[in-house]
XYZ file of C-alpha atoms in Angstrom:
701
model
C -41.948 30.979 -17.799
C -40.382 29.196 -14.820
C -39.060 25.668 -15.256
C -39.683 22.849 -12.857
C -36.543 20.986 -11.617
C -36.212 17.958 -9.330
C -33.541 18.381 -6.696
C -31.962 15.778 -4.340
C -31.250 17.160 -0.904
C -30.115 15.614 2.376
C -33.219 14.972 4.507
C -33.487 13.812 8.106
C -32.984 10.154 8.677
C -36.108 7.987 8.077
C -37.901 10.946 6.539
C -41.066 10.028 4.550
C -39.630 12.190 1.685
C -36.857 9.919 0.370
C -36.705 11.009 -3.288
C -36.039 14.258 -5.171
C -38.096 17.380 -4.348
C -39.525 19.696 -6.924
C -38.608 23.413 -7.181
C -39.161 26.179 -9.740
C -36.289 27.818 -11.546
C -35.970 30.743 -14.013
C -33.749 28.710 -16.268
C -33.563 25.139 -17.453
C -30.898 23.242 -15.504
C -29.048 20.163 -16.684
C -29.242 17.051 -14.446
C -26.223 17.103 -12.135
C -26.179 20.918 -11.679
C -25.415 22.077 -8.114
C -27.942 24.433 -6.567
C -28.910 25.904 -3.215
C -32.580 25.542 -2.340
C -34.877 26.316 0.623
C -35.744 23.356 2.845
C -37.980 24.240 5.766
C -36.488 27.208 7.502
C -32.988 26.741 6.134
C -31.195 26.778 2.840
C -29.262 23.702 1.686
C -27.148 22.355 -1.194
C -28.921 20.130 -3.733
C -28.196 18.251 -6.894
C -30.553 18.554 -9.897
C -31.807 14.999 -10.677
C -33.943 13.332 -13.291
C -37.494 12.838 -12.069
C -41.084 13.336 -13.363
C -42.501 16.890 -13.042
C -45.121 17.568 -10.316
C -48.785 17.889 -11.155
C -49.996 21.166 -12.724
C -50.913 23.857 -10.227
C -48.438 22.788 -7.497
C -47.013 25.665 -5.591
C -43.247 25.257 -5.760
C -40.504 27.106 -3.941
C -37.885 28.657 -6.206
C -34.229 27.611 -6.431
C -32.263 30.132 -4.461
C -28.881 29.952 -6.276
C -27.265 28.016 -9.026
C -23.525 27.269 -8.334
C -22.203 28.444 -11.663
C -18.681 27.846 -12.940
C -18.733 24.147 -12.111
C -19.775 21.481 -14.631
C -22.780 19.245 -13.741
C -22.156 15.892 -12.163
C -22.297 13.397 -14.981
C -24.761 10.565 -15.571
C -22.322 7.840 -14.437
C -21.848 9.584 -11.019
C -25.621 9.898 -10.640
C -26.246 6.295 -11.542
C -23.517 5.167 -9.090
C -25.150 7.158 -6.316
C -28.574 5.905 -7.304
C -27.426 2.300 -7.281
C -25.643 2.689 -3.838
C -28.782 4.248 -2.342
C -31.008 1.495 -3.585
C -28.731 -1.402 -2.855
C -27.723 -0.322 0.677
C -31.329 0.810 1.470
C -30.584 4.534 2.084
C -32.163 7.728 0.972
C -30.889 9.039 -2.353
C -30.144 12.459 -0.910
C -28.174 11.071 1.970
C -25.779 9.192 -0.358
C -25.506 12.005 -2.940
C -24.796 14.777 -0.460
C -22.450 12.727 1.729
C -20.375 12.084 -1.415
C -19.724 15.801 -1.866
C -17.077 17.622 0.155
C -18.389 19.285 3.365
C -17.289 22.768 2.481
C -19.131 22.663 -0.790
C -22.320 22.048 1.171
C -21.600 25.100 3.348
C -20.582 27.785 0.864
C -23.132 30.353 -0.391
C -22.938 31.786 -3.886
C -20.609 34.734 -2.948
C -18.238 32.478 -1.046
C -18.293 30.010 -3.972
C -17.303 32.677 -6.560
C -14.419 33.908 -4.288
C -13.244 30.300 -4.006
C -13.267 29.877 -7.855
C -11.291 33.134 -8.266
C -8.715 32.026 -5.728
C -8.395 28.700 -7.494
C -7.748 30.392 -10.831
C -4.679 32.240 -9.277
C -3.045 29.107 -7.943
C 0.237 28.289 -9.634
C 1.857 25.047 -10.479
C 4.375 23.743 -7.964
C 7.915 22.818 -8.952
C 8.484 19.400 -10.430
C 10.768 16.789 -9.063
C 13.596 15.162 -10.981
C 12.588 12.233 -13.180
C 13.849 8.939 -11.833
C 13.658 5.964 -14.185
C 11.387 3.231 -12.783
C 12.827 -0.239 -11.999
C 12.508 -2.833 -14.711
C 9.413 -5.071 -14.131
C 9.887 -8.719 -13.049
C 8.589 -11.464 -15.320
C 5.517 -11.907 -13.134
C 4.811 -8.150 -13.116
C 5.176 -7.967 -16.896
C 2.781 -10.847 -17.398
C 0.177 -9.336 -15.084
C 0.449 -5.927 -16.869
C 0.159 -7.515 -20.289
C -3.142 -9.160 -19.233
C -4.414 -5.909 -17.719
C -3.763 -4.125 -21.059
C -5.213 -6.866 -23.259
C -8.355 -7.891 -21.313
C -11.199 -5.959 -19.705
C -11.337 -7.477 -16.190
C -12.193 -6.926 -13.401
C -8.836 -8.241 -12.188
C -7.772 -9.811 -8.828
C -4.036 -9.288 -8.445
C -3.068 -12.060 -5.989
C 0.541 -11.227 -5.090
C 2.518 -12.319 -2.061
C 3.793 -9.611 0.286
C 6.880 -8.052 -1.326
C 6.008 -9.201 -4.867
C 5.767 -5.673 -6.181
C 2.001 -5.086 -6.457
C 2.571 -1.323 -6.090
C 4.826 -1.278 -9.144
C 2.039 -2.952 -11.115
C -0.361 -0.281 -9.980
C 2.065 2.461 -11.036
C 2.618 0.906 -14.434
C -1.130 0.313 -14.967
C -1.848 3.943 -14.089
C 0.990 5.115 -16.400
C -0.445 3.073 -19.316
C -3.980 4.368 -18.754
C -2.866 8.041 -18.654
C -0.601 7.604 -21.695
C -3.413 6.113 -23.793
C -5.705 9.070 -23.428
C -4.751 12.775 -22.495
C -8.077 13.116 -20.706
C -7.886 9.790 -18.773
C -7.947 9.643 -14.974
C -7.034 6.994 -12.470
C -8.421 6.309 -8.964
C -6.184 4.468 -6.511
C -7.768 3.463 -3.186
C -6.163 2.393 0.050
C -7.893 1.122 3.182
C -6.623 3.516 5.766
C -5.416 7.088 6.083
C -2.008 6.134 7.474
C -1.169 4.224 4.316
C -1.908 7.190 2.048
C 1.260 9.405 2.572
C 3.851 6.714 1.710
C 1.848 5.660 -1.334
C 1.498 9.330 -2.377
C 5.261 9.774 -2.216
C 5.818 6.916 -4.700
C 3.102 8.281 -7.065
C 4.465 11.802 -6.864
C 7.981 10.651 -7.637
C 6.728 8.713 -10.661
C 4.151 11.052 -12.124
C 4.972 14.606 -11.081
C 7.700 15.063 -13.650
C 5.355 14.144 -16.515
C 2.034 15.692 -15.327
C 2.997 18.218 -12.586
C 2.400 17.882 -8.864
C -1.143 19.219 -8.968
C -2.224 16.475 -11.275
C -2.213 14.148 -8.274
C -4.571 14.753 -5.309
C -5.561 12.881 -2.128
C -9.019 12.334 -0.655
C -9.477 11.155 2.960
C -11.185 12.263 6.110
C -7.904 13.431 7.690
C -7.736 16.431 5.306
C -9.109 19.889 6.134
C -12.457 20.903 4.566
C -10.590 23.330 2.251
C -8.163 20.557 1.173
C -10.980 18.185 0.506
C -12.857 20.714 -1.600
C -9.724 21.573 -3.598
C -9.067 17.865 -4.311
C -12.684 17.254 -5.275
C -12.746 20.231 -7.709
C -9.468 19.105 -9.338
C -10.925 15.631 -9.851
C -14.282 16.900 -10.998
C -12.820 19.302 -13.600
C -10.325 16.756 -14.832
C -7.144 18.688 -13.874
C -6.273 15.950 -11.454
C -5.222 12.927 -13.432
C -4.711 10.659 -10.334
C -6.774 10.480 -7.166
C -5.393 8.679 -4.101
C -7.969 8.101 -1.381
C -9.736 5.923 1.190
C -13.248 4.466 0.774
C -14.875 7.950 0.307
C -13.009 8.356 -2.923
C -15.148 5.757 -4.671
C -17.723 8.580 -5.042
C -15.195 11.119 -6.427
C -16.531 12.792 -9.583
C -14.004 11.863 -12.271
C -15.297 12.460 -15.818
C -12.293 10.677 -17.456
C -12.005 7.693 -15.234
C -10.267 4.828 -16.970
C -8.653 2.787 -14.179
C -9.659 1.953 -10.552
C -7.145 0.344 -8.282
C -8.249 -1.086 -4.866
C -5.105 -1.882 -2.796
C -5.460 -4.388 0.090
C -8.981 -5.114 -1.258
C -9.644 -7.595 1.590
C -9.421 -4.940 4.281
C -12.682 -4.376 6.316
C -12.042 -0.625 6.300
C -13.531 -0.463 2.841
C -16.949 -1.161 4.498
C -18.563 2.023 5.860
C -19.924 1.366 9.409
C -22.050 4.454 9.889
C -24.812 6.112 7.820
C -24.936 4.539 4.347
C -23.073 1.312 5.041
C -21.608 0.755 1.658
C -18.688 -1.382 0.515
C -16.257 0.844 -1.455
C -14.585 -2.270 -2.971
C -17.911 -3.544 -4.394
C -18.915 -0.108 -5.559
C -15.572 0.172 -7.324
C -16.311 -2.927 -9.340
C -19.767 -1.652 -10.196
C -18.450 1.838 -11.100
C -15.933 0.275 -13.531
C -18.815 -1.454 -15.278
C -20.775 1.774 -15.481
C -17.852 3.796 -16.788
C -17.114 1.103 -19.436
C -20.739 1.101 -20.568
C -21.020 4.855 -20.907
C -17.435 5.874 -21.764
C -16.941 4.020 -25.073
C -13.775 2.460 -23.774
C -13.093 0.150 -20.832
C -12.590 1.405 -17.310
C -10.504 -1.403 -15.811
C -10.768 -2.321 -12.114
C -7.751 -3.900 -10.384
C -8.236 -5.380 -6.892
C -4.933 -6.260 -5.157
C -4.048 -8.266 -2.072
C -1.792 -10.964 -0.685
C -4.772 -12.349 1.205
C -7.885 -11.576 -0.928
C -11.266 -11.583 0.678
C -13.046 -14.917 0.295
C -15.746 -13.238 -1.777
C -13.143 -11.929 -4.346
C -11.281 -15.177 -4.317
C -14.538 -17.017 -5.048
C -15.336 -14.521 -7.873
C -11.924 -15.138 -9.402
C -12.361 -18.826 -9.903
C -12.206 -19.993 -13.613
C -14.923 -18.555 -15.825
C -16.133 -22.084 -16.677
C -17.032 -22.470 -12.970
C -18.861 -19.095 -12.817
C -15.991 -16.778 -11.989
C -16.462 -13.023 -12.607
C -12.913 -11.759 -12.099
C -9.639 -12.639 -13.805
C -7.014 -13.820 -11.303
C -3.459 -12.575 -11.798
C -0.890 -14.446 -9.632
C 2.463 -12.979 -8.469
C 3.724 -15.612 -5.943
C 7.379 -14.534 -5.847
C 9.088 -11.706 -3.929
C 11.038 -9.059 -5.864
C 14.720 -9.834 -5.989
C 14.173 -13.592 -5.404
C 13.602 -12.921 -1.657
C 12.021 -15.567 0.482
C 8.987 -15.347 2.642
C 9.740 -15.636 6.378
C 9.847 -19.050 8.018
C 6.839 -19.421 10.438
C 7.660 -20.771 13.904
C 4.978 -21.730 16.410
C 5.462 -21.459 20.130
C 3.179 -23.726 22.158
C 2.193 -21.495 25.124
C 0.696 -24.512 26.802
C 4.247 -25.708 27.415
C 5.242 -22.416 28.987
C 4.906 -21.447 32.658
C 1.606 -19.825 33.548
C 1.377 -16.068 32.848
C 4.319 -16.112 30.511
C 4.120 -13.003 28.296
C 6.890 -13.762 25.899
C 8.434 -17.179 25.546
C 12.196 -17.482 26.319
C 13.063 -18.750 22.820
C 11.232 -15.764 21.277
C 13.108 -13.340 23.573
C 16.359 -15.001 22.580
C 15.517 -14.567 18.903
C 14.693 -10.922 19.401
C 17.963 -10.352 21.311
C 19.896 -11.965 18.452
C 18.276 -9.578 15.975
C 19.170 -6.551 18.102
C 22.757 -7.757 18.507
C 23.064 -7.890 14.693
C 21.643 -4.421 14.204
C 18.379 -5.738 12.771
C 14.844 -4.894 13.820
C 12.000 -6.966 15.322
C 8.267 -6.244 15.238
C 5.708 -7.526 17.800
C 2.008 -7.520 16.930
C -0.599 -7.239 19.715
C -4.002 -6.119 18.512
C -5.080 -4.607 21.802
C -4.103 -1.059 22.724
C -3.785 0.316 26.283
C -1.885 -1.154 29.157
C -4.464 -3.845 30.079
C -8.019 -4.540 28.899
C -9.316 -4.602 32.517
C -8.443 -3.187 35.944
C -9.673 -5.477 38.743
C -9.774 -5.628 42.514
C -8.064 -8.557 44.151
C -10.491 -8.672 47.138
C -13.892 -8.404 45.575
C -15.463 -8.804 42.146
C -15.099 -5.155 41.055
C -13.758 -4.615 37.485
C -13.468 -1.513 35.412
C -16.812 -1.683 33.710
C -17.893 1.399 31.790
C -20.983 2.964 33.373
C -22.428 3.770 29.967
C -21.590 0.661 27.960
C -21.638 -3.151 28.438
C -17.851 -3.247 28.096
C -14.796 -2.749 30.252
C -12.802 0.418 30.398
C -9.233 -0.138 29.325
C -6.431 0.818 31.690
C -3.942 3.251 30.179
C -0.888 3.515 32.489
C 0.791 6.449 30.733
C -1.951 8.972 31.871
C -3.243 6.791 34.669
C -6.727 6.657 33.125
C -9.541 4.160 32.569
C -10.963 4.766 29.089
C -13.829 3.186 27.280
C -12.922 2.519 23.634
C -16.583 2.412 22.655
C -18.085 5.655 23.993
C -14.856 7.484 24.976
C -15.753 7.914 28.627
C -12.579 8.276 30.692
C -11.612 9.083 34.280
C -8.576 8.833 36.542
C -7.678 5.463 37.993
C -9.219 5.322 41.536
C -6.815 5.193 44.495
C -8.799 2.268 45.924
C -11.483 -0.133 44.912
C -14.836 1.710 44.646
C -16.610 -1.313 46.082
C -14.494 -2.513 49.028
C -11.816 0.186 49.386
C -8.865 -2.246 48.799
C -5.923 -0.415 47.228
C -4.636 -3.546 45.522
C -6.045 -2.832 42.050
C -4.246 -4.933 39.359
C -4.253 -4.932 35.524
C -5.624 -8.099 33.943
C -4.454 -9.011 30.472
C -2.003 -7.287 28.200
C -2.094 -4.346 25.844
C 0.519 -2.660 23.669
C 1.498 -0.212 26.465
C 2.277 -3.155 28.841
C 4.142 -5.057 26.210
C 6.240 -1.957 25.400
C 7.102 -1.574 29.140
C 7.869 -5.283 29.462
C 10.224 -5.296 26.532
C 12.029 -2.093 27.664
C 12.666 -3.767 31.009
C 13.854 -7.040 29.546
C 16.437 -5.378 27.205
C 17.457 -2.602 29.593
C 20.998 -3.910 30.030
C 21.603 -4.777 26.416
C 23.421 -2.585 23.913
C 22.823 -2.286 20.181
C 25.660 -2.056 17.648
C 26.935 1.457 17.192
C 29.945 3.804 17.119
C 31.993 4.742 20.231
C 30.173 7.495 22.255
C 26.864 6.903 20.522
C 23.740 6.120 22.594
C 23.568 2.358 22.271
C 20.652 1.636 24.512
C 17.976 -0.584 23.013
C 15.018 1.442 21.781
C 11.442 0.079 21.951
C 8.782 2.050 20.064
C 4.999 1.656 20.238
C 2.708 2.556 17.350
C -0.993 2.444 17.910
C -3.963 4.692 17.858
C -2.981 6.282 21.171
C 0.662 7.038 20.309
C -0.282 8.537 16.921
C -3.088 10.722 18.065
C -1.356 14.010 17.373
C -0.883 15.342 13.818
C 2.410 14.177 12.270
C 3.124 11.720 15.000
C 2.670 8.637 12.820
C 4.943 10.029 10.063
C 7.621 10.889 12.621
C 7.543 7.440 14.237
C 7.626 5.586 10.895
C 10.595 7.695 9.869
C 12.428 6.537 13.009
C 11.749 2.898 12.105
C 12.957 3.383 8.516
C 16.104 5.159 9.734
C 17.070 2.270 12.025
C 16.679 4.281 15.213
C 14.249 1.688 16.585
C 15.201 -1.820 17.559
C 11.824 -3.315 18.581
C 8.588 -2.095 17.204
C 5.401 -2.839 19.113
C 1.948 -2.157 17.717
C -1.539 -3.047 16.696
C -2.736 -3.987 13.224
C -1.952 -0.570 11.852
C 1.734 -1.600 11.549
C 0.941 -4.958 9.982
C 0.062 -3.892 6.432
C 1.340 -1.796 3.645
C 4.648 -0.694 5.265
C 7.967 -1.376 3.632
C 10.232 -1.931 6.658
C 13.603 -2.898 5.141
C 15.474 -3.696 8.395
C 12.826 -5.914 10.089
C 13.779 -9.604 10.061
C 11.556 -10.946 12.826
C 7.821 -10.497 13.284
C 5.924 -12.017 16.305
C 2.246 -12.304 16.987
C 1.949 -12.247 20.730
C -1.640 -13.360 21.382
C -3.642 -14.222 18.269
C -5.819 -17.035 19.650
C -8.920 -14.972 20.447
C -10.124 -15.136 16.852
C -9.732 -18.949 16.440
C -13.039 -19.788 18.159
C -15.032 -16.611 17.659
C -18.774 -16.752 17.012
C -18.139 -14.538 13.971
C -17.685 -16.823 10.962
C -15.382 -14.286 9.300
C -12.931 -14.213 12.267
C -10.565 -16.934 10.870
C -10.387 -15.101 7.509
C -9.500 -11.816 9.229
C -6.905 -13.497 11.457
C -5.149 -15.302 8.597
C -5.073 -12.077 6.622
C -3.630 -10.178 9.565
C -0.938 -12.740 10.309
C 0.056 -13.197 6.730
C 0.225 -9.428 6.204
C 2.252 -9.069 9.413
C 4.632 -11.811 8.271
C 5.102 -9.883 5.046
C 6.833 -7.009 6.981
C 9.780 -9.317 7.593
C 12.623 -9.890 5.171
C 11.565 -7.379 2.577
C 15.203 -6.793 1.869
C 15.962 -9.761 -0.328
C 19.508 -10.173 1.193
C 17.888 -10.892 4.608
C 14.901 -12.962 3.391
C 16.506 -16.295 4.128
C 17.023 -15.364 7.791
C 13.616 -13.793 8.340
C 11.049 -15.316 10.734
C 7.420 -15.047 11.840
C 6.832 -16.245 15.423
C 3.371 -17.024 16.671
C 2.620 -17.662 20.357
C -0.409 -19.849 20.527
C -2.087 -22.431 22.818
C -3.398 -24.221 19.687
C -0.348 -24.930 17.487
C -2.147 -27.860 15.691
C -4.930 -25.592 14.340
C -5.454 -25.853 10.546
C -5.109 -22.129 10.125
C -1.543 -22.203 11.458
C -0.690 -25.186 9.245
C -1.662 -23.221 6.128
C 0.167 -20.135 7.438
C 3.436 -22.157 7.902
C 3.248 -23.045 4.243
C 2.201 -19.504 3.238
C -0.571 -21.337 1.442
C -3.461 -18.853 1.142
C -5.194 -20.847 -1.624
C -5.459 -23.933 0.579
C -6.815 -21.828 3.450
C -9.345 -19.975 1.260
C -10.603 -23.177 -0.424
C -11.028 -24.845 3.006
C -12.931 -21.849 4.345
C -15.156 -21.662 1.243
C -15.960 -25.378 1.517
C -17.151 -24.881 5.080
C -19.164 -21.869 4.105
C -20.840 -23.712 1.279
C -21.864 -26.484 3.628
C -23.247 -23.892 6.175
C -24.923 -21.759 3.500
C -22.883 -18.661 4.434
C -21.673 -15.828 2.269
C -20.602 -15.848 -0.596
C -23.100 -18.704 -1.066
C -25.896 -16.719 0.574
C -26.726 -13.026 1.027
C -27.308 -11.270 4.314
C -28.502 -8.046 5.799
C -28.719 -6.878 9.417
C -31.485 -4.707 10.755
C -30.164 -2.822 13.787
C -32.264 -0.954 16.280
C -31.135 1.483 19.074
C -33.455 2.140 21.975
C -33.577 3.300 25.630
C -34.062 -0.304 26.722
C -33.073 -3.682 25.225
C -36.696 -4.703 25.542
C -37.802 -1.929 23.308
C -35.104 -2.527 20.668
C -36.015 -6.170 20.414
C -39.749 -5.475 20.544
C -39.458 -3.052 17.624
C -37.608 -5.659 15.483
C -39.931 -8.502 16.480
C -42.986 -6.508 15.666
C -41.643 -5.438 12.282
C -40.732 -9.099 11.516
C -44.185 -10.286 12.307
C -45.588 -8.237 9.329
C -43.392 -9.638 6.543
C -45.856 -12.259 5.275
C -46.941 -11.401 1.740
C -44.053 -8.942 1.058
C -42.197 -9.436 -2.233
C -39.448 -11.964 -1.896
C -40.509 -13.018 1.571
C -40.941 -16.621 0.585
C -37.228 -16.767 -0.296
C -35.930 -14.904 2.827
C -35.241 -16.247 6.293
C -35.703 -13.792 9.146
C -33.920 -14.737 12.404
C -35.128 -13.667 15.853
C -33.910 -10.410 17.397
C -30.872 -10.656 19.647
C -28.611 -8.130 21.438
C -25.463 -7.022 19.592
C -22.070 -8.199 20.819
C -21.665 -5.042 22.749
C -25.283 -4.391 23.549
C -25.049 -1.046 25.318
C -22.950 1.885 24.115
C -23.237 5.441 25.509
C -26.433 4.369 27.406
C -28.116 3.250 24.268
C -29.209 -0.409 24.008
C -28.640 -2.111 20.666
C -30.301 -5.162 19.101
C -30.145 -6.718 15.688
C -32.012 -9.116 13.435
C -30.376 -11.130 10.650
C -32.041 -11.542 7.268
C -30.735 -14.126 4.865
C -31.533 -15.427 1.411
C -29.972 -17.634 -1.228
C -31.001 -14.954 -3.754
C -29.500 -11.502 -3.827
C -32.462 -10.231 -5.927
C -35.025 -11.674 -3.580
C -33.290 -10.128 -0.580
C -33.122 -6.704 -2.219
C -36.821 -6.898 -3.184
C -37.727 -7.902 0.327
C -35.683 -5.147 2.031
C -37.099 -2.461 -0.233
C -40.662 -3.487 0.588
C -39.849 -4.008 4.316
C -38.719 -0.388 4.581
C -42.327 0.776 4.735
C -43.107 -1.706 7.410
C -40.135 -0.554 9.554
C -41.202 3.107 9.117
C -44.775 2.262 10.087
C -43.640 0.218 13.146
C -41.525 3.057 14.297
C -44.310 5.604 13.786
C -47.394 3.578 14.816
C -46.177 0.479 16.670
C -46.712 1.967 20.090
C -43.204 0.990 21.269
C -41.655 3.785 23.301
C -37.944 4.453 23.542
C -36.885 3.449 19.995
C -34.285 5.964 18.873
C -33.302 4.847 15.387
C -32.885 1.819 13.129
C -30.761 1.004 10.174
C -30.321 -1.684 7.534
C -26.818 -3.001 6.885
C -26.588 -4.923 3.598
C -23.653 -7.357 3.245
C -22.574 -6.838 6.827
C -19.045 -7.734 7.940
C -19.913 -8.373 11.536
C -22.896 -10.608 12.239
């Protein structure tokens, strides 16, 4: 007698079939089993789910193949996926299948069995020598004691250089030592931070558990590598998983500790497809694992500049706090945080790129054999190429944005759609050959510094090349595989005197020779329409400052220079004192008065269409039908407006903000509004609407 099973599959976006589909099977299958099933004219991977059986007499297609040899995905994983799909307003199958490695979705039964046989023949790699860990500082020991004795979640608020990574290592060590089946998940915001963290974890844990007990998960891995890591985590042979935001969905049956490093980083928020926050899901997953596992799964969020949401949640429990705040204000080795110096650019000659006093300070560092780092969060040579005779500028023909001038390959490149072409010999409008770059990017700053220090020599032995070396690290210079690792190695080896880069060099790196950090042009975020811009700027500057003086012997002489036209701004006053609590409390007070997150809850409904009129008409028509929906009386729906960059790749984009003082009311409203949005797209009579999406808890409004 055939059994009926409910299977979750990945369906087309906005499909009317959002839940599990029913199939027949010759055997009873446990929930979480992986199967291949027919879907239309193709065959696809599915996950067996709990759902009511179909009515009697229904004609069901049979399950094609059961992927045997792999344990079912457990109840906690399925609950996590179900919660993420519901909260972020996405189809269950979309979240479930996206959480699985791509190669697993592509393998048929025969390929799967070959893969399992190959895995069984893999041998253990050689172990590294055991190196005793450093003794913890008093602040580290106090934080670790609380992590062991309390359930959390914890917010580890530690200044840059305070040794947060050592706390992570020891917390992982304690979790694994307490239970031979225990696993730990350590998350980082970006791929380029994974290798150096992996080195430290391998050195600490490979001697005890073997190299294969530690795996990585991020999008830079090959499909085969991602599958191997996922299988190791799912079967429990991997005791530690290091990964980016995707790793929050890793199947780990023995999970007992989740670490989210740099928890404030916006990279933890997915911006395409299911727009989930990996940080928030990590906290929720810890609660689920504790509820089902019989022992606590602790969650440790770490940052020198926590997100305002996490800072608010870590207030005292008597005031409604949900997290336990662990403070580590001191640097390891009694090192000092760099002194912050402000340069008033209003007092400098017009078009000054680098103030003379900053250049003198950089030169002094080079002469002493130290390193300097300059932060400019804009890649390329210049953001715009313009004609001096007419109003022509390098607009992208497909986007409402300028193409950036890249001097190295003489190209104009759009950083939104990727469209690129050679720089024209003359103005396309008037024929004038006088085309000039406007503004500065990292390429131009690198060129300018190389010219300024061309005649200077660095300390070195006789016969050695003593020319000053300026190195740029950004998304363009690290495009090729292995380029970032090679460039970082040069910095660590002292072969670089001045490092120029975007925000990718400002966080997580342990540069021991850097004693001066400078932010060249940070003012753009001070008066942004985005209410989160000051928070992001403060975090970026404080993280960048933390790259200086990490060697305790040089801490007293380390400096952070900031070139600004607004030296009296309150943000810089807090930064000079390294006073994140004062900055955070001030920002939270402003947000409370304005009724903004975390004191309210938001969602954005975005629409893409052939014309801006169609995109806004779709949103407006859907908003006109909200009366009577559950939760509508507690929700405020704002008018539709164009997005900040309203056209990308010839697609017009509009958005509508939905806000409520109640998270529950907002969720109830969005779930009911889904049907209205589907109906408006299908029957609204608005032509040219391509797609729409709901972004819950958006980072950019």
